[in-house]
């Protein structure tokens, strides 16, 4: 059985995250989605809220876990064979490739890159939050559960 680990902040999950996770679910036997608990980051949603949203979106297709500390230590704890990251742009590649090489250096953990569907290539959690704060439409950007959570948080 091959286990893939999809780590991230998911503050909040976007349609880009959902698309990548769905494709990872199709490609691997077991998928763990790990939400980074980083108290020094000024997040809009608590880790529990983010875990709840991902569970609501993906149901039994994935296991959702909170982690802190080094990703490679967490990956070993959950029995992950590979880390999977979505790639949107060349900037993403530069950043993600550096992290992938560091992670391989640390424990040998391999990273697989999944190109984002072009329809979602411009979407990021930070832009979604900015657009939502300024009253823009969330149509096509986030799942319904996230749109409702954004509305509630910003009302
Ligand atoms: O969604 P994000 O914010 O781009 O996710 C980044 C994340 C959580 C995958 C990355 O920050 C991470 O792996 N953090 C854990 C700390 C760690 O292992 N740092 C060394 C990475 S080489």
PDB file of C-alpha atoms and ligand atoms in Angstrom:
ATOM      1  CA  UNK A   1       0.000   0.000   0.000  1.00  0.00           C
ATOM      2  CA  UNK A   2       1.394   3.396  -0.974  1.00  0.00           C
ATOM      3  CA  UNK A   3       0.694   6.383   1.261  1.00  0.00           C
ATOM      4  CA  UNK A   4       0.864   9.964  -0.014  1.00  0.00           C
ATOM      5  CA  UNK A   5       1.088  12.942   2.318  1.00  0.00           C
ATOM      6  CA  UNK A   6      -0.381  16.295   1.228  1.00  0.00           C
ATOM      7  CA  UNK A   7       0.836  18.950   3.675  1.00  0.00           C
ATOM      8  CA  UNK A   8      -0.087  22.620   3.817  1.00  0.00           C
ATOM      9  CA  UNK A   9      -1.545  25.519   5.725  1.00  0.00           C
ATOM     10  CA  UNK A  10      -4.986  25.282   4.068  1.00  0.00           C
ATOM     11  CA  UNK A  11      -6.020  28.683   5.478  1.00  0.00           C
ATOM     12  CA  UNK A  12      -8.510  28.161   3.883  1.00  0.00           C
ATOM     13  CA  UNK A  13      -8.663  25.172   1.476  1.00  0.00           C
ATOM     14  CA  UNK A  14      -9.283  26.352  -2.099  1.00  0.00           C
ATOM     15  CA  UNK A  15     -10.587  24.685  -5.268  1.00  0.00           C
ATOM     16  CA  UNK A  16      -6.923  24.312  -6.278  1.00  0.00           C
ATOM     17  CA  UNK A  17      -6.191  22.273  -3.136  1.00  0.00           C
ATOM     18  CA  UNK A  18      -9.347  20.214  -3.667  1.00  0.00           C
ATOM     19  CA  UNK A  19      -8.418  19.401  -7.284  1.00  0.00           C
ATOM     20  CA  UNK A  20      -4.879  18.312  -6.355  1.00  0.00           C
ATOM     21  CA  UNK A  21      -6.086  16.218  -3.397  1.00  0.00           C
ATOM     22  CA  UNK A  22      -8.755  14.515  -5.544  1.00  0.00           C
ATOM     23  CA  UNK A  23      -6.116  13.598  -8.122  1.00  0.00           C
ATOM     24  CA  UNK A  24      -3.778  12.316  -5.402  1.00  0.00           C
ATOM     25  CA  UNK A  25      -6.647  10.179  -4.063  1.00  0.00           C
ATOM     26  CA  UNK A  26      -6.997   8.631  -7.548  1.00  0.00           C
ATOM     27  CA  UNK A  27      -3.280   7.862  -7.757  1.00  0.00           C
ATOM     28  CA  UNK A  28      -2.416   6.498  -4.290  1.00  0.00           C
ATOM     29  CA  UNK A  29      -3.863   3.854  -1.956  1.00  0.00           C
ATOM     30  CA  UNK A  30      -3.937   6.040   1.167  1.00  0.00           C
ATOM     31  CA  UNK A  31      -3.870   9.830   1.391  1.00  0.00           C
ATOM     32  CA  UNK A  32      -3.071  11.811   4.522  1.00  0.00           C
ATOM     33  CA  UNK A  33      -3.782  15.551   4.423  1.00  0.00           C
ATOM     34  CA  UNK A  34      -1.697  17.281   7.096  1.00  0.00           C
ATOM     35  CA  UNK A  35      -2.498  20.764   8.332  1.00  0.00           C
ATOM     36  CA  UNK A  36       0.424  22.739   9.736  1.00  0.00           C
ATOM     37  CA  UNK A  37      -0.210  24.173  13.204  1.00  0.00           C
ATOM     38  CA  UNK A  38       1.904  27.309  13.175  1.00  0.00           C
ATOM     39  CA  UNK A  39       0.854  29.563  16.095  1.00  0.00           C
ATOM     40  CA  UNK A  40       3.257  32.317  14.956  1.00  0.00           C
ATOM     41  CA  UNK A  41       1.247  32.721  11.712  1.00  0.00           C
ATOM     42  CA  UNK A  42      -1.760  35.029  11.864  1.00  0.00           C
ATOM     43  CA  UNK A  43      -4.296  32.549  10.464  1.00  0.00           C
ATOM     44  CA  UNK A  44      -7.902  33.368   9.640  1.00  0.00           C
ATOM     45  CA  UNK A  45      -9.086  29.877  10.642  1.00  0.00           C
ATOM     46  CA  UNK A  46      -7.995  27.698  13.574  1.00  0.00           C
ATOM     47  CA  UNK A  47      -6.412  24.351  12.742  1.00  0.00           C
ATOM     48  CA  UNK A  48      -9.567  22.610  13.980  1.00  0.00           C
ATOM     49  CA  UNK A  49     -11.698  24.711  11.632  1.00  0.00           C
ATOM     50  CA  UNK A  50      -9.385  23.876   8.707  1.00  0.00           C
ATOM     51  CA  UNK A  51      -9.449  20.158   9.571  1.00  0.00           C
ATOM     52  CA  UNK A  52     -13.273  20.326   9.744  1.00  0.00           C
ATOM     53  CA  UNK A  53     -13.507  21.951   6.313  1.00  0.00           C
ATOM     54  CA  UNK A  54     -11.177  19.377   4.700  1.00  0.00           C
ATOM     55  CA  UNK A  55     -13.094  16.508   6.309  1.00  0.00           C
ATOM     56  CA  UNK A  56     -16.360  17.939   5.031  1.00  0.00           C
ATOM     57  CA  UNK A  57     -14.970  18.314   1.499  1.00  0.00           C
ATOM     58  CA  UNK A  58     -13.127  14.990   1.150  1.00  0.00           C
ATOM     59  CA  UNK A  59     -14.944  12.708   3.623  1.00  0.00           C
ATOM     60  CA  UNK A  60     -13.531   9.197   3.899  1.00  0.00           C
ATOM     61  CA  UNK A  61     -11.195   9.640   0.906  1.00  0.00           C
ATOM     62  CA  UNK A  62      -8.474  11.102   3.133  1.00  0.00           C
ATOM     63  CA  UNK A  63      -7.216  11.159   6.719  1.00  0.00           C
ATOM     64  CA  UNK A  64      -6.779  14.681   8.054  1.00  0.00           C
ATOM     65  CA  UNK A  65      -4.105  15.251  10.695  1.00  0.00           C
ATOM     66  CA  UNK A  66      -2.640  18.319  12.410  1.00  0.00           C
ATOM     67  CA  UNK A  67       1.154  18.515  12.597  1.00  0.00           C
ATOM     68  CA  UNK A  68       3.873  20.807  13.886  1.00  0.00           C
ATOM     69  CA  UNK A  69       7.640  20.582  13.680  1.00  0.00           C
ATOM     70  CA  UNK A  70       9.509  19.054  10.774  1.00  0.00           C
ATOM     71  CA  UNK A  71       7.420  17.684   7.933  1.00  0.00           C
ATOM     72  CA  UNK A  72       9.801  14.752   7.438  1.00  0.00           C
ATOM     73  CA  UNK A  73       9.366  13.623  11.067  1.00  0.00           C
ATOM     74  CA  UNK A  74       5.589  13.787  10.690  1.00  0.00           C
ATOM     75  CA  UNK A  75       5.790  11.945   7.355  1.00  0.00           C
ATOM     76  CA  UNK A  76       7.685   9.110   9.031  1.00  0.00           C
ATOM     77  CA  UNK A  77       5.176   8.981  11.909  1.00  0.00           C
ATOM     78  CA  UNK A  78       2.202   8.538   9.555  1.00  0.00           C
ATOM     79  CA  UNK A  79       4.034   6.016   7.351  1.00  0.00           C
ATOM     80  CA  UNK A  80       4.082   8.230   4.253  1.00  0.00           C
ATOM     81  CA  UNK A  81       5.999   6.950   1.208  1.00  0.00           C
ATOM     82  CA  UNK A  82       5.964  10.290  -0.607  1.00  0.00           C
ATOM     83  CA  UNK A  83       5.035  13.914  -0.039  1.00  0.00           C
ATOM     84  CA  UNK A  84       2.859  15.367  -2.814  1.00  0.00           C
ATOM     85  CA  UNK A  85       2.817  19.098  -3.566  1.00  0.00           C
ATOM     86  CA  UNK A  86       0.725  21.010  -6.105  1.00  0.00           C
ATOM     87  CA  UNK A  87       2.662  23.296  -8.444  1.00  0.00           C
ATOM     88  CA  UNK A  88       1.137  26.406 -10.023  1.00  0.00           C
ATOM     89  CA  UNK A  89       3.981  28.567 -11.260  1.00  0.00           C
ATOM     90  CA  UNK A  90       7.729  28.747 -11.768  1.00  0.00           C
ATOM     91  CA  UNK A  91       7.916  30.597  -8.443  1.00  0.00           C
ATOM     92  CA  UNK A  92       6.179  27.637  -6.782  1.00  0.00           C
ATOM     93  CA  UNK A  93       8.704  25.327  -8.410  1.00  0.00           C
ATOM     94  CA  UNK A  94      11.719  27.289  -7.113  1.00  0.00           C
ATOM     95  CA  UNK A  95      10.351  27.274  -3.565  1.00  0.00           C
ATOM     96  CA  UNK A  96       8.994  23.732  -3.549  1.00  0.00           C
ATOM     97  CA  UNK A  97      12.064  22.238  -5.207  1.00  0.00           C
ATOM     98  CA  UNK A  98      14.298  23.701  -2.511  1.00  0.00           C
ATOM     99  CA  UNK A  99      12.063  22.249   0.222  1.00  0.00           C
ATOM    100  CA  UNK A 100      11.884  18.889  -1.592  1.00  0.00           C
ATOM    101  CA  UNK A 101      15.677  18.703  -1.750  1.00  0.00           C
ATOM    102  CA  UNK A 102      16.010  19.655   1.934  1.00  0.00           C
ATOM    103  CA  UNK A 103      13.472  17.005   2.909  1.00  0.00           C
ATOM    104  CA  UNK A 104      15.307  14.365   0.856  1.00  0.00           C
ATOM    105  CA  UNK A 105      18.582  15.452   2.427  1.00  0.00           C
ATOM    106  CA  UNK A 106      17.114  15.122   5.943  1.00  0.00           C
ATOM    107  CA  UNK A 107      15.545  11.643   5.766  1.00  0.00           C
ATOM    108  CA  UNK A 108      15.427  10.522   2.134  1.00  0.00           C
ATOM    109  CA  UNK A 109      11.719  11.426   1.901  1.00  0.00           C
ATOM    110  CA  UNK A 110      10.796  11.924  -1.765  1.00  0.00           C
ATOM    111  CA  UNK A 111       8.454  14.637  -3.068  1.00  0.00           C
ATOM    112  CA  UNK A 112       6.196  14.253  -6.100  1.00  0.00           C
ATOM    113  CA  UNK A 113       4.933  17.398  -7.856  1.00  0.00           C
ATOM    114  CA  UNK A 114       1.377  17.522  -9.184  1.00  0.00           C
ATOM    115  CA  UNK A 115       0.752  20.328 -11.696  1.00  0.00           C
ATOM    116  CA  UNK A 116      -2.321  22.354 -10.832  1.00  0.00           C
ATOM    117  CA  UNK A 117      -5.199  22.263 -13.320  1.00  0.00           C
ATOM    118  CA  UNK A 118      -4.945  25.496 -15.411  1.00  0.00           C
ATOM    119  CA  UNK A 119      -8.444  26.445 -14.255  1.00  0.00           C
ATOM    120  CA  UNK A 120      -7.095  26.820 -10.716  1.00  0.00           C
ATOM    121  CA  UNK A 121      -3.547  28.005 -11.389  1.00  0.00           C
ATOM    122  CA  UNK A 122      -4.165  31.565 -10.190  1.00  0.00           C
ATOM    123  CA  UNK A 123      -5.847  30.640  -6.906  1.00  0.00           C
ATOM    124  CA  UNK A 124      -4.063  30.969  -3.575  1.00  0.00           C
ATOM    125  CA  UNK A 125      -5.417  31.000  -0.007  1.00  0.00           C
ATOM    126  CA  UNK A 126      -4.002  34.488   0.598  1.00  0.00           C
ATOM    127  CA  UNK A 127      -5.617  35.977  -2.547  1.00  0.00           C
ATOM    128  CA  UNK A 128      -8.904  34.273  -1.687  1.00  0.00           C
ATOM    129  CA  UNK A 129      -8.837  35.907   1.765  1.00  0.00           C
ATOM    130  CA  UNK A 130      -8.028  39.304   0.279  1.00  0.00           C
ATOM    131  CA  UNK A 131     -10.838  39.091  -2.289  1.00  0.00           C
ATOM    132  CA  UNK A 132     -13.276  37.855   0.384  1.00  0.00           C
ATOM    133  CA  UNK A 133     -12.291  40.690   2.779  1.00  0.00           C
ATOM    134  CA  UNK A 134     -12.927  43.205   0.004  1.00  0.00           C
ATOM    135  CA  UNK A 135     -16.343  41.762  -0.821  1.00  0.00           C
ATOM    136  CA  UNK A 136     -15.469  39.995  -4.104  1.00  0.00           C
ATOM    137  CA  UNK A 137     -17.209  36.889  -5.399  1.00  0.00           C
ATOM    138  CA  UNK A 138     -15.932  33.493  -4.237  1.00  0.00           C
ATOM    139  CA  UNK A 139     -17.500  31.821  -7.273  1.00  0.00           C
ATOM    140  CA  UNK A 140     -15.128  29.180  -8.674  1.00  0.00           C
ATOM    141  CA  UNK A 141     -12.487  29.819  -6.021  1.00  0.00           C
ATOM    142  CA  UNK A 142     -13.485  27.765  -2.987  1.00  0.00           C
ATOM    143  CA  UNK A 143     -15.917  24.959  -2.069  1.00  0.00           C
ATOM    144  CA  UNK A 144     -19.308  25.989  -0.622  1.00  0.00           C
ATOM    145  CA  UNK A 145     -18.324  25.049   2.936  1.00  0.00           C
ATOM    146  CA  UNK A 146     -15.330  27.405   2.738  1.00  0.00           C
ATOM    147  CA  UNK A 147     -17.388  30.201   1.195  1.00  0.00           C
ATOM    148  CA  UNK A 148     -19.854  29.959   4.100  1.00  0.00           C
ATOM    149  CA  UNK A 149     -17.009  29.942   6.650  1.00  0.00           C
ATOM    150  CA  UNK A 150     -15.449  33.030   5.027  1.00  0.00           C
ATOM    151  CA  UNK A 151     -18.790  34.858   5.040  1.00  0.00           C
ATOM    152  CA  UNK A 152     -19.317  34.017   8.705  1.00  0.00           C
ATOM    153  CA  UNK A 153     -15.767  35.012   9.698  1.00  0.00           C
ATOM    154  CA  UNK A 154     -15.956  38.341   7.860  1.00  0.00           C
ATOM    155  CA  UNK A 155     -19.511  39.311   8.824  1.00  0.00           C
TER     156      UNK A 155
HETATM  157  O1  LIG B   1       0.487  25.642   2.274  1.00  0.00           O
HETATM  158  P1  LIG B   1       1.892  26.051   2.578  1.00  0.00           P
HETATM  159  O2  LIG B   1       1.910  27.154   3.611  1.00  0.00           O
HETATM  160  O3  LIG B   1       2.664  26.385   1.344  1.00  0.00           O
HETATM  161  O4  LIG B   1       2.583  24.761   3.246  1.00  0.00           O
HETATM  162  C1  LIG B   1       3.934  24.805   3.606  1.00  0.00           C
HETATM  163  C2  LIG B   1       4.329  23.578   4.446  1.00  0.00           C
HETATM  164  C3  LIG B   1       3.419  23.410   5.637  1.00  0.00           C
HETATM  165  C4  LIG B   1       4.213  22.331   3.593  1.00  0.00           C
HETATM  166  C5  LIG B   1       5.798  23.823   4.871  1.00  0.00           C
HETATM  167  O5  LIG B   1       5.874  25.056   5.495  1.00  0.00           O
HETATM  168  C6  LIG B   1       6.347  22.763   5.819  1.00  0.00           C
HETATM  169  O6  LIG B   1       6.632  21.656   5.398  1.00  0.00           O
HETATM  170  N1  LIG B   1       6.468  23.118   7.109  1.00  0.00           N
HETATM  171  C7  LIG B   1       6.922  22.216   8.145  1.00  0.00           C
HETATM  172  C8  LIG B   1       8.299  22.662   8.712  1.00  0.00           C
HETATM  173  C9  LIG B   1       9.436  22.041   7.921  1.00  0.00           C
HETATM  174  O7  LIG B   1       9.530  20.838   7.762  1.00  0.00           O
HETATM  175  N2  LIG B   1      10.322  22.917   7.411  1.00  0.00           N
HETATM  176  C10 LIG B   1      11.436  22.513   6.592  1.00  0.00           C
HETATM  177  C11 LIG B   1      10.968  22.352   5.152  1.00  0.00           C
HETATM  178  S1  LIG B   1      12.261  21.988   4.090  1.00  0.00           S
END
